[in-house]
Tab-separated table of C-alpha atoms in Angstrom:
chain	number	residue	atom	x	y	z
E	1	MET	CA	-119.267	-0.216	-4.769
E	2	SER	CA	-116.240	0.726	-6.786
E	3	SER	CA	-115.681	3.989	-4.914
E	4	TRP	CA	-114.906	2.038	-1.746
E	5	ASP	CA	-112.358	-0.120	-3.367
E	6	ASP	CA	-109.671	2.495	-2.600
E	7	ASP	CA	-109.656	1.147	0.951
E	8	ASP	CA	-109.679	-2.478	-0.119
E	9	PRO	CA	-107.423	-4.238	2.389
E	10	ALA	CA	-106.863	-7.029	-0.059
E	11	ALA	CA	-104.435	-4.756	-1.860
E	12	PRO	CA	-102.512	-2.972	0.891
E	13	SER	CA	-99.930	-0.412	-0.029
E	14	ALA	CA	-96.507	-0.492	1.544
E	15	ALA	CA	-97.538	1.935	4.272
E	16	GLU	CA	-100.678	-0.073	5.022
E	17	ALA	CA	-98.832	-3.319	5.309
E	18	ALA	CA	-97.197	-2.005	8.485
E	19	THR	CA	-100.442	-0.952	10.130
E	20	THR	CA	-102.016	-3.073	12.790
E	21	ASP	CA	-105.381	-4.765	12.401
E	22	VAL	CA	-106.856	-2.494	15.043
E	23	GLU	CA	-105.874	0.484	12.933
E	24	LEU	CA	-107.575	-1.159	9.907
E	25	LEU	CA	-110.631	-1.956	12.016
E	26	LYS	CA	-110.782	1.625	13.171
E	27	ARG	CA	-110.777	2.794	9.572
E	28	VAL	CA	-113.687	0.503	8.530
E	29	TRP	CA	-115.573	1.525	11.735
E	30	ARG	CA	-115.093	5.192	10.892
E	31	ASN	CA	-116.174	4.662	7.268
E	32	GLU	CA	-119.155	2.619	8.351
E	33	LYS	CA	-120.148	5.326	10.801
E	34	ALA	CA	-119.948	8.114	8.261
E	35	ALA	CA	-121.663	6.276	5.426
E	36	PRO	CA	-125.467	6.168	5.150
E	37	GLU	CA	-125.461	2.712	3.468
E	38	VAL	CA	-124.093	-0.467	4.713
E	39	LEU	CA	-120.541	-1.083	3.489
E	40	GLY	CA	-118.699	-4.271	2.520
E	41	PHE	CA	-117.892	-6.564	5.429
E	42	ASP	CA	-114.250	-7.546	5.788
E	43	SER	CA	-114.516	-11.009	7.202
E	44	PRO	CA	-110.788	-11.793	7.297
E	45	LEU	CA	-110.060	-8.606	9.195
E	46	VAL	CA	-112.798	-9.197	11.726
E	47	SER	CA	-111.799	-12.806	12.320
E	48	ARG	CA	-108.133	-11.725	12.753
E	49	VAL	CA	-109.165	-9.198	15.383
E	50	ARG	CA	-111.347	-11.801	17.055
E	51	GLU	CA	-108.390	-14.176	17.233
E	52	GLN	CA	-106.137	-11.498	18.789
E	53	ILE	CA	-108.820	-10.728	21.357
E	54	GLN	CA	-109.147	-14.354	22.286
E	55	LEU	CA	-105.384	-14.732	22.500
E	56	LEU	CA	-105.051	-11.707	24.813
E	57	GLU	CA	-107.936	-13.018	26.972
E	58	GLU	CA	-106.055	-16.263	27.429
E	59	THR	CA	-102.800	-14.451	28.176
E	60	LEU	CA	-104.607	-12.392	30.803
E	61	ASP	CA	-105.921	-15.596	32.424
E	62	ASP	CA	-102.316	-16.846	32.505
E	63	PHE	CA	-101.132	-13.595	34.035
E	64	ALA	CA	-103.632	-14.018	36.842
E	65	ASP	CA	-102.180	-17.389	37.663
E	66	SER	CA	-98.547	-16.455	37.382
E	67	GLY	CA	-98.672	-13.311	39.484
E	68	VAL	CA	-97.599	-10.777	36.957
E	69	ASP	CA	-97.444	-7.137	38.096
E	70	ASP	CA	-100.910	-5.575	38.533
E	71	LEU	CA	-99.890	-2.575	36.514
E	72	VAL	CA	-98.913	-4.632	33.502
E	73	VAL	CA	-102.164	-6.629	33.804
E	74	SER	CA	-104.299	-3.505	33.962
E	75	LEU	CA	-102.568	-2.007	30.906
E	76	TYR	CA	-103.171	-5.141	28.853
E	77	GLN	CA	-106.772	-5.158	30.169
E	78	MET	CA	-107.202	-1.598	28.839
E	79	ASP	CA	-105.782	-2.622	25.439
E	80	LEU	CA	-108.302	-5.520	25.366
E	81	ASP	CA	-111.206	-3.270	26.458
E	82	ARG	CA	-110.409	-0.804	23.729
E	83	THR	CA	-110.305	-3.420	21.018
E	84	LEU	CA	-113.481	-4.997	22.310
E	85	PHE	CA	-115.213	-1.614	22.259
E	86	LEU	CA	-114.189	-1.026	18.641
E	87	LEU	CA	-115.316	-4.428	17.431
E	88	ARG	CA	-118.617	-4.288	19.253
E	89	SER	CA	-119.416	-0.802	18.139
E	90	TYR	CA	-118.618	-1.774	14.559
E	91	LEU	CA	-120.803	-4.864	14.566
E	92	ARG	CA	-123.651	-3.126	16.392
E	93	LEU	CA	-123.594	-0.257	14.010
E	94	ARG	CA	-123.988	-2.568	11.029
E	95	LEU	CA	-126.869	-4.404	12.773
E	96	GLN	CA	-128.612	-1.133	13.380
E	97	LYS	CA	-128.339	-0.281	9.699
E	98	ILE	CA	-129.464	-3.640	8.649
E	99	GLU	CA	-132.428	-3.603	11.024
E	100	LYS	CA	-133.409	-0.106	9.894
E	101	TYR	CA	-133.149	-0.817	6.140
E	102	THR	CA	-134.098	-4.515	6.079
E	103	MET	CA	-136.491	-4.307	3.193
E	104	HIS	CA	-134.227	-2.161	1.120
E	105	ILE	CA	-131.186	-4.354	1.607
E	106	SER	CA	-132.983	-7.638	1.122
E	107	ARG	CA	-134.094	-6.464	-2.313
E	108	SER	CA	-130.672	-5.643	-3.581
E	109	ASP	CA	-128.114	-8.331	-4.379
E	110	ASP	CA	-125.344	-5.738	-4.298
E	111	LEU	CA	-126.234	-4.803	-0.775
E	112	LEU	CA	-126.769	-8.341	0.375
E	113	SER	CA	-123.347	-9.336	-0.908
E	114	ARG	CA	-121.813	-6.761	1.476
E	115	LEU	CA	-123.203	-8.610	4.517
E	116	SER	CA	-121.483	-11.298	6.468
E	117	PRO	CA	-123.343	-14.688	6.495
E	118	GLN	CA	-124.538	-13.990	10.022
E	119	GLU	CA	-125.764	-10.539	9.068
E	120	ARG	CA	-127.507	-12.000	6.037
E	121	ARG	CA	-129.388	-14.422	8.353
E	122	PHE	CA	-130.257	-11.497	10.585
E	123	ALA	CA	-131.571	-9.486	7.566
E	124	LYS	CA	-133.637	-12.544	6.415
E	125	SER	CA	-135.130	-13.164	9.835
E	126	GLY	CA	-136.223	-9.532	10.099
E	127	GLU	CA	-137.715	-9.717	6.646
E	128	GLU	CA	-139.881	-12.703	7.517
E	129	VAL	CA	-141.531	-10.956	10.419
E	130	VAL	CA	-142.152	-7.859	8.383
E	131	ASP	CA	-143.896	-9.920	5.806
E	132	LEU	CA	-146.061	-11.645	8.396
E	133	VAL	CA	-147.610	-8.530	9.775
E	134	ALA	CA	-147.372	-5.839	7.163
E	135	ASP	CA	-147.990	-2.227	8.134
E	136	ASP	CA	-147.455	-2.971	11.787
E	137	LEU	CA	-145.010	-0.610	13.353
E	138	TYR	CA	-144.427	-2.831	16.286
E	139	VAL	CA	-143.419	-5.901	14.402
E	140	LEU	CA	-139.762	-5.720	15.142
E	141	ARG	CA	-140.432	-4.865	18.733
E	142	TYR	CA	-142.655	-7.889	18.970
E	143	LYS	CA	-140.098	-10.089	17.462
E	144	SER	CA	-137.722	-9.639	20.407
E	145	ILE	CA	-140.369	-10.832	22.905
E	146	LYS	CA	-141.897	-13.414	20.546
E	147	GLY	CA	-140.150	-16.298	22.282
E	148	LEU	CA	-141.503	-15.199	25.670
E	149	VAL	CA	-145.062	-14.928	24.346
E	150	GLU	CA	-144.987	-18.266	22.727
E	151	GLY	CA	-143.474	-19.836	25.856
E	152	GLY	CA	-146.479	-18.532	27.766
E	153	ARG	CA	-144.279	-16.478	30.047
E	154	ILE	CA	-145.808	-13.186	28.951
E	155	ASP	CA	-149.480	-12.438	28.251
E	156	LEU	CA	-150.404	-9.957	25.587
E	157	ILE	CA	-153.501	-7.992	26.422
H	1	MET	CA	-132.267	3.842	1.998
H	2	ALA	CA	-134.922	6.549	1.598
H	3	GLY	CA	-132.241	9.018	0.539
H	4	GLN	CA	-131.521	10.069	4.041
H	5	SER	CA	-128.787	9.132	6.404
H	6	ASP	CA	-129.859	8.553	9.927
H	7	PRO	CA	-128.210	11.360	11.883
H	8	HIS	CA	-127.970	9.236	14.979
H	9	LEU	CA	-126.045	6.520	13.269
H	10	SER	CA	-123.639	8.788	11.441
H	11	ILE	CA	-122.613	11.140	14.322
H	12	PHE	CA	-119.508	10.416	16.272
H	13	SER	CA	-120.196	11.209	19.916
H	14	PRO	CA	-117.536	13.449	21.541
H	15	SER	CA	-116.448	10.476	23.603
H	16	GLU	CA	-115.930	8.464	20.428
H	17	VAL	CA	-113.810	11.191	18.891
H	18	GLU	CA	-111.845	11.243	22.107
H	19	PHE	CA	-111.427	7.452	21.894
H	20	VAL	CA	-109.879	7.906	18.404
H	21	ALA	CA	-107.649	10.704	19.675
H	22	GLU	CA	-106.337	8.501	22.492
H	23	ASP	CA	-104.431	6.452	19.925
H	24	GLU	CA	-102.308	9.475	18.993
H	25	ILE	CA	-98.673	8.900	19.921
H	26	VAL	CA	-96.995	10.971	22.594
H	27	ASP	CA	-93.559	10.999	24.238
H	28	ILE	CA	-93.340	9.991	27.814
H	29	VAL	CA	-90.447	9.707	30.306
H	30	PRO	CA	-91.102	6.719	32.520
H	31	ASN	CA	-89.723	6.495	36.079
H	32	ILE	CA	-90.015	2.718	36.262
H	33	ARG	CA	-88.498	-0.296	34.601
H	34	MET	CA	-91.050	-2.351	32.668
H	35	ASP	CA	-90.797	-4.913	29.876
H	36	ALA	CA	-92.078	-4.222	26.479
H	37	LEU	CA	-95.841	-4.420	26.072
H	38	ASN	CA	-96.943	-6.481	23.075
H	39	MET	CA	-100.466	-5.307	22.654
H	40	ILE	CA	-103.195	-5.731	20.042
H	41	CYS	CA	-102.805	-2.149	19.101
H	42	GLY	CA	-98.978	-2.393	18.737
H	43	ASP	CA	-95.742	-3.032	20.633
H	44	PHE	CA	-94.521	-0.425	23.097
H	45	GLY	CA	-91.505	-0.174	25.359
H	46	PRO	CA	-89.412	-1.624	26.941
H	47	PHE	CA	-89.455	1.105	29.528
H	48	PHE	CA	-86.425	2.345	31.440
H	49	PRO	CA	-86.352	5.135	34.014
H	50	GLN	CA	-85.609	8.620	32.480
H	51	ILE	CA	-85.381	7.190	28.920
H	52	PRO	CA	-88.021	8.824	26.711
H	53	THR	CA	-90.265	6.485	24.712
H	54	LYS	CA	-93.297	6.736	22.500
H	55	VAL	CA	-96.733	5.364	23.498
H	56	PRO	CA	-100.368	6.057	22.637
H	57	LEU	CA	-102.005	8.769	24.623
H	58	TRP	CA	-104.335	6.405	26.525
H	59	LEU	CA	-101.331	4.407	27.729
H	60	ALA	CA	-99.486	7.592	28.678
H	61	VAL	CA	-102.466	8.768	30.721
H	62	ALA	CA	-102.832	5.378	32.399
H	63	LEU	CA	-99.204	5.437	33.506
H	64	LYS	CA	-99.429	9.030	34.452
H	65	LYS	CA	-102.453	8.412	36.636
H	66	ARG	CA	-100.370	5.866	38.545
H	67	GLY	CA	-97.470	8.216	38.845
H	68	LYS	CA	-95.232	6.085	36.606
H	69	CYS	CA	-94.180	8.689	34.085
H	70	THR	CA	-94.235	12.263	32.907
H	71	ILE	CA	-95.775	13.152	29.630
H	72	ARG	CA	-93.799	15.458	27.351
H	73	THR	CA	-95.911	18.286	26.028
H	74	PRO	CA	-96.103	18.037	22.256
H	75	ASP	CA	-94.086	20.739	20.278
H	76	TRP	CA	-97.231	22.492	19.052
H	77	MET	CA	-98.548	22.907	22.654
H	78	THR	CA	-96.101	25.644	23.680
H	79	VAL	CA	-96.789	29.303	24.272
H	80	ASP	CA	-94.603	30.366	21.358
H	81	ARG	CA	-96.132	28.094	18.785
H	82	LEU	CA	-99.691	28.701	19.907
H	83	THR	CA	-99.272	32.435	19.876
H	84	GLN	CA	-98.013	32.207	16.276
H	85	VAL	CA	-100.923	30.017	15.303
H	86	LEU	CA	-103.479	32.328	16.984
H	87	GLU	CA	-102.066	35.402	15.150
H	88	ALA	CA	-102.162	33.537	11.891
H	89	GLU	CA	-105.748	32.390	12.482
H	90	ARG	CA	-106.822	35.956	13.106
H	91	GLU	CA	-104.984	37.336	10.088
H	92	SER	CA	-106.433	34.937	7.521
H	93	PRO	CA	-110.266	34.810	7.900
H	94	ARG	CA	-110.638	32.147	5.210
H	95	GLU	CA	-107.936	29.719	6.083
H	96	PHE	CA	-107.257	27.314	8.934
H	97	GLN	CA	-103.792	26.855	10.303
H	98	PRO	CA	-102.380	23.374	10.311
H	99	LEU	CA	-102.783	21.891	13.805
H	100	PRO	CA	-102.875	18.212	14.833
H	101	PHE	CA	-106.124	16.673	13.718
H	102	HIS	CA	-107.004	16.004	17.359
H	103	TYR	CA	-105.592	19.141	18.913
H	104	ILE	CA	-108.724	19.806	21.002
H	105	GLU	CA	-108.943	16.300	22.452
H	106	ILE	CA	-105.222	15.866	23.022
H	107	SER	CA	-104.975	19.166	24.834
H	108	LYS	CA	-108.070	18.441	26.910
H	109	LEU	CA	-106.705	15.021	27.950
H	110	LEU	CA	-103.355	16.484	28.833
H	111	PHE	CA	-104.904	19.295	30.834
H	112	ASP	CA	-107.131	16.802	32.689
H	113	HIS	CA	-104.433	14.295	33.552
H	114	ALA	CA	-101.008	15.773	33.090
H	115	ARG	CA	-101.457	19.425	33.976
H	116	ASP	CA	-98.298	19.493	36.074
H	117	ASP	CA	-96.157	18.398	33.037
H	118	ILE	CA	-97.235	21.411	30.931
H	119	SER	CA	-95.162	24.530	31.295
H	120	ASP	CA	-97.283	27.753	31.428
H	121	ALA	CA	-100.325	25.487	31.557
H	122	TYR	CA	-102.680	28.421	32.261
H	123	LEU	CA	-101.476	30.420	29.277
H	124	VAL	CA	-101.374	27.454	27.003
H	125	ARG	CA	-104.968	26.582	27.863
H	126	SER	CA	-106.297	30.060	27.263
H	127	LEU	CA	-104.399	30.224	23.944
H	128	ILE	CA	-105.986	26.958	22.758
H	129	GLU	CA	-109.405	28.161	23.793
H	130	ASP	CA	-108.875	31.384	21.859
H	131	ILE	CA	-107.698	29.442	18.747
H	132	ARG	CA	-110.681	27.177	19.086
H	133	ASP	CA	-113.118	30.118	19.276
H	134	VAL	CA	-111.538	31.876	16.262
H	135	ARG	CA	-111.727	28.689	14.185
H	136	PHE	CA	-115.296	27.877	15.167
H	137	HIS	CA	-116.299	31.357	14.189
H	138	LYS	CA	-114.751	30.768	10.793
H	139	VAL	CA	-116.595	27.528	10.446
H	140	GLU	CA	-119.867	29.245	11.255
H	141	THR	CA	-119.343	32.054	8.784
H	142	GLY	CA	-118.294	29.465	6.216
H	143	LEU	CA	-121.587	27.611	6.638
H	144	GLU	CA	-123.474	30.749	5.666
H	145	THR	CA	-121.961	30.618	2.244
H	146	ILE	CA	-123.467	27.239	1.437
H	147	SER	CA	-126.257	27.519	-1.107
H	148	GLY	CA	-128.149	25.325	-3.593
H	149	ARG	CA	-125.201	25.632	-5.925
H	150	THR	CA	-122.654	24.350	-3.490
H	151	HIS	CA	-121.376	21.036	-4.643
H	152	ALA	CA	-118.405	20.699	-2.432
H	153	VAL	CA	-116.920	22.651	0.474
H	154	LYS	CA	-113.170	22.844	0.862
H	155	LEU	CA	-112.213	22.576	4.479
H	156	LYS	CA	-108.448	22.220	4.671
H	157	ASN	CA	-106.832	21.702	8.047
H	158	LEU	CA	-110.142	21.342	9.883
H	159	SER	CA	-109.774	19.233	13.017
H	160	ALA	CA	-111.714	16.158	14.094
H	161	MET	CA	-114.031	17.913	16.561
H	162	GLU	CA	-114.628	20.729	14.148
H	163	VAL	CA	-115.559	18.417	11.292
H	164	ASN	CA	-117.683	16.405	13.668
H	165	ILE	CA	-119.737	19.363	14.734
H	166	VAL	CA	-120.525	20.572	11.221
H	167	ARG	CA	-120.931	17.158	9.577
H	168	PRO	CA	-124.607	16.459	10.467
H	169	PHE	CA	-125.672	20.008	9.662
H	170	MET	CA	-123.702	20.157	6.461
H	171	VAL	CA	-124.885	16.778	5.113
H	172	ARG	CA	-128.492	17.509	5.903
H	173	THR	CA	-128.343	20.990	4.418
H	174	LEU	CA	-126.904	19.698	1.199
H	175	GLN	CA	-129.508	16.918	1.156
H	176	ALA	CA	-132.297	19.491	1.580
H	177	PHE	CA	-130.927	21.613	-1.252
H	178	TYR	CA	-130.645	18.565	-3.427
H	179	LYS	CA	-134.221	17.527	-2.616
H	180	HIS	CA	-135.696	20.879	-3.391
H	181	ASP	CA	-133.597	21.119	-6.502
H	182	SER	CA	-134.499	17.644	-7.813
H	183	PRO	CA	-136.392	17.269	-11.142
H	184	GLN	CA	-139.394	15.712	-9.421
H	185	MET	CA	-139.920	18.773	-7.299
H	186	ILE	CA	-139.586	21.114	-10.257
H	187	GLN	CA	-142.023	19.071	-12.253
H	188	GLN	CA	-144.608	19.181	-9.454
H	189	ALA	CA	-144.404	22.875	-9.472
H	190	ASP	CA	-144.790	22.961	-13.216
H	191	ASN	CA	-147.893	20.744	-13.096
H	192	THR	CA	-149.786	23.535	-11.448
H	193	GLY	CA	-149.063	25.708	-14.493
H	194	SER	CA	-150.465	25.117	-17.978
H	195	ARG	CA	-147.498	23.300	-19.569
H	196	PRO	CA	-144.055	22.119	-18.401
H	197	THR	CA	-141.279	24.500	-19.283
H	198	PRO	CA	-137.745	23.316	-19.333
H	199	VAL	CA	-135.671	24.800	-16.597
H	200	THR	CA	-132.464	26.125	-18.079
H	201	ASP	CA	-131.109	28.673	-15.663
H	202	ARG	CA	-130.406	26.506	-12.730
H	203	GLY	CA	-126.781	26.083	-13.337
H	204	PRO	CA	-124.882	22.825	-13.287
H	205	ARG	CA	-126.331	20.201	-10.952
H	206	ARG	CA	-124.617	17.159	-9.695
H	207	ASP	CA	-126.157	14.262	-7.833
H	208	LEU	CA	-124.983	14.311	-4.280
H	209	ARG	CA	-125.880	10.665	-4.108
H	210	ARG	CA	-126.848	8.135	-6.617
H	211	ARG	CA	-130.347	6.675	-6.021
């Protein structure tokens, strides 16, 4: 874990203090993408970005009412889309890793501590299913339609 | 983690690399009046006609598409500078010339969307393609020198696209070398013989990854 502490946003250098949250998110996204294992989750950063996204969405709604120039609206929309893409890609990437290495991660306290509470729940729910039907390659696939099967909306042959 | 990285998870697609490159700052000359934009990715403007200002590339392209600005070609994207770079690339077969990290993506985006703003566009484009070819050739020759004893490869001034193309190959090659060089593998081979002999002539080894 220690090798990643260089990028610890809790102790930003003078230059980093001036960077935007998007820039920081881009950095963790890039690191996450290049690293084979799941890296520490920066909850404060993600929630800050979420807040900014929500704020901009509200602003865009106001723009629609107050008749702001289409050009300006479309530029802000692009900014919003870019940020959304980055955040979604980052979260999805982590979920993919967690899904792939569920067993490995759930056995290591160090790795578990890197997950967000939601991700930990996701890892746990995956683990349960794996335990239920060991050696079955289709367990995780089954899990996604489990609700439908139990609701009687799909028949398994 | 089974000691392997998933190549699909760790590869940046070309469009993702381009996405990153679109945040590079360029100079534009707007032809409209527009208030400052306070965006999530930063504050830009205000914009006045004929007054140059700095914006990210994606914003510049968006304005350019709507005919609201001209994009100033970056200093390095001129015939003079690129000719120098190309000559230097050809003269030093082991080194890479310093170019912007995203030179391939930036020049592509500018050629696609702001061709009329580039002077000598045709020449500039062919120079960049030549530079790219020379550099890729160097990368390929460089890869041939990787062996079981390679612990690190120094790649100064390599650009985003270039790194991205070699990354999966490089990582997996080093992993394969590591795997075949690992004590377990050696021991297995020894088991077929009568008694284990210590392997001494393998040179220094370093774990690529802790397990």
